[in-house]
Amino acid sequence: MSKSFAVRASETLEDLLDRFEACEALEDADMDIVDGVLTLELEDGSQIIVNRQESLEQIWVASPLGPAHFAWSEADGEWRDDRTGRPLLATLEEALSGKLGIPVRLG
């Protein structure tokens, strides 16, 4: 039996928070999860926000790359952008790398 959206989304947000906390490039950033919203605030005050959209069963991201919506792909076993097909993690790495000016890897 597959996981419910709520469980999968919560696990994803917790996993992302763990990855952010383990990333040396983000050691001076503030980050937390409140009410299903993961906020990463960088030193310059800019933010990346990752939240779940229950009614659409999607993860939404607001970042310097612009807004993106991710749906779970059972076939791929990961969250994929509903427009580009890019994985959630790759999108966050690209946004952070562009913002910080250094390669950022979260995996």
C-alpha positions as a Markdown table, in Angstrom:
| # | Residue | x | y | z |
|---|---|---|---|---|
| 1 | Met | 0.0 | 0.0 | 0.0 |
| 2 | Ser | 1.4 | 3.4 | -0.9 |
| 3 | Lys | 1.8 | 6.2 | 1.6 |
| 4 | Ser | -0.9 | 8.9 | 1.9 |
| 5 | Phe | -0.1 | 12.3 | 0.5 |
| 6 | Ala | 0.1 | 13.8 | 4.0 |
| 7 | Val | 2.6 | 11.3 | 5.2 |
| 8 | Arg | 4.7 | 11.5 | 2.0 |
| 9 | Ala | 4.7 | 15.3 | 2.1 |
| 10 | Ser | 5.6 | 15.5 | 5.8 |
| 11 | Glu | 8.5 | 13.1 | 5.3 |
| 12 | Thr | 9.7 | 15.0 | 2.3 |
| 13 | Leu | 9.7 | 18.3 | 4.2 |
| 14 | Glu | 11.6 | 16.7 | 7.2 |
| 15 | Asp | 14.1 | 15.1 | 4.7 |
| 16 | Leu | 14.7 | 18.5 | 3.0 |
| 17 | Leu | 15.2 | 20.2 | 6.4 |
| 18 | Asp | 17.8 | 17.5 | 7.3 |
| 19 | Arg | 19.6 | 18.0 | 4.0 |
| 20 | Phe | 19.6 | 21.8 | 4.4 |
| 21 | Glu | 21.0 | 21.4 | 8.0 |
| 22 | Ala | 23.7 | 19.1 | 6.7 |
| 23 | Cys | 24.8 | 21.4 | 3.9 |
| 24 | Glu | 27.9 | 23.4 | 4.7 |
| 25 | Ala | 26.9 | 26.2 | 2.3 |
| 26 | Leu | 23.8 | 26.8 | 4.4 |
| 27 | Glu | 25.4 | 26.8 | 7.8 |
| 28 | Asp | 24.5 | 30.5 | 8.4 |
| 29 | Ala | 20.9 | 30.1 | 7.1 |
| 30 | Asp | 17.8 | 30.0 | 9.3 |
| 31 | Met | 15.4 | 27.2 | 8.6 |
| 32 | Asp | 12.4 | 25.5 | 10.1 |
| 33 | Ile | 9.1 | 23.8 | 9.5 |
| 34 | Val | 5.9 | 25.4 | 10.8 |
| 35 | Asp | 2.5 | 24.1 | 9.9 |
| 36 | Gly | 3.7 | 22.2 | 6.9 |
| 37 | Val | 5.8 | 25.0 | 5.5 |
| 38 | Leu | 9.6 | 24.7 | 5.3 |
| 39 | Thr | 11.3 | 28.1 | 5.2 |
| 40 | Leu | 14.9 | 28.6 | 4.4 |
| 41 | Glu | 16.1 | 32.1 | 5.0 |
| 42 | Leu | 19.6 | 33.0 | 3.6 |
| 43 | Glu | 22.0 | 35.5 | 5.1 |
| 44 | Asp | 20.8 | 38.2 | 2.6 |
| 45 | Gly | 17.2 | 37.8 | 3.8 |
| 46 | Ser | 16.0 | 36.0 | 0.7 |
| 47 | Gln | 13.9 | 32.9 | 1.2 |
| 48 | Ile | 13.1 | 29.6 | -0.3 |
| 49 | Ile | 9.7 | 28.3 | 0.8 |
| 50 | Val | 8.6 | 24.7 | 0.4 |
| 51 | Asn | 5.0 | 23.8 | 1.3 |
| 52 | Arg | 2.4 | 21.2 | 0.7 |
| 53 | Gln | -0.8 | 21.8 | -1.1 |
| 54 | Glu | -3.2 | 19.2 | 0.3 |
| 55 | Ser | -6.1 | 19.8 | -2.1 |
| 56 | Leu | -3.8 | 19.3 | -5.2 |
| 57 | Glu | -1.5 | 16.8 | -3.6 |
| 58 | Gln | 1.5 | 18.8 | -4.6 |
| 59 | Ile | 4.6 | 20.3 | -3.1 |
| 60 | Trp | 5.0 | 23.9 | -4.0 |
| 61 | Val | 8.3 | 25.8 | -4.1 |
| 62 | Ala | 8.9 | 29.5 | -4.1 |
| 63 | Ser | 12.6 | 30.3 | -4.9 |
| 64 | Pro | 14.8 | 32.7 | -6.9 |
| 65 | Leu | 14.0 | 30.5 | -10.0 |
| 66 | Gly | 10.3 | 31.3 | -9.5 |
| 67 | Pro | 7.4 | 29.2 | -8.4 |
| 68 | Ala | 7.2 | 25.5 | -9.1 |
| 69 | His | 4.7 | 22.8 | -8.4 |
| 70 | Phe | 5.8 | 19.2 | -7.8 |
| 71 | Ala | 3.6 | 16.0 | -8.0 |
| 72 | Trp | 4.7 | 12.6 | -6.8 |
| 73 | Ser | 5.7 | 10.3 | -9.6 |
| 74 | Glu | 5.1 | 6.7 | -8.5 |
| 75 | Ala | 7.1 | 5.5 | -11.5 |
| 76 | Asp | 10.2 | 7.6 | -10.6 |
| 77 | Gly | 9.8 | 7.4 | -6.8 |
| 78 | Glu | 10.3 | 11.2 | -6.5 |
| 79 | Trp | 8.6 | 14.6 | -6.7 |
| 80 | Arg | 8.6 | 16.0 | -10.3 |
| 81 | Asp | 7.9 | 19.5 | -11.5 |
| 82 | Asp | 4.5 | 19.4 | -13.2 |
| 83 | Arg | 5.8 | 21.6 | -16.1 |
| 84 | Thr | 9.4 | 20.6 | -16.6 |
| 85 | Gly | 9.6 | 17.1 | -15.2 |
| 86 | Arg | 12.7 | 18.1 | -13.1 |
| 87 | Pro | 13.1 | 16.5 | -9.7 |
| 88 | Leu | 12.4 | 18.5 | -6.6 |
| 89 | Leu | 16.0 | 18.0 | -5.2 |
| 90 | Ala | 17.6 | 19.1 | -8.5 |
| 91 | Thr | 15.5 | 22.2 | -8.6 |
| 92 | Leu | 16.4 | 23.2 | -5.1 |
| 93 | Glu | 20.1 | 22.6 | -5.8 |
| 94 | Glu | 19.9 | 24.8 | -8.9 |
| 95 | Ala | 18.1 | 27.6 | -7.0 |
| 96 | Leu | 20.6 | 27.5 | -4.1 |
| 97 | Ser | 23.7 | 27.2 | -6.4 |
| 98 | Gly | 22.5 | 30.2 | -8.4 |
| 99 | Lys | 21.7 | 32.3 | -5.3 |
| 100 | Leu | 24.9 | 31.5 | -3.4 |
| 101 | Gly | 27.2 | 31.5 | -6.4 |
| 102 | Ile | 28.7 | 28.1 | -5.6 |
| 103 | Pro | 27.7 | 24.5 | -6.4 |
| 104 | Val | 25.3 | 23.2 | -3.8 |
| 105 | Arg | 24.6 | 19.5 | -3.4 |
| 106 | Leu | 21.9 | 18.3 | -1.0 |
| 107 | Gly | 22.3 | 14.6 | -1.6 |
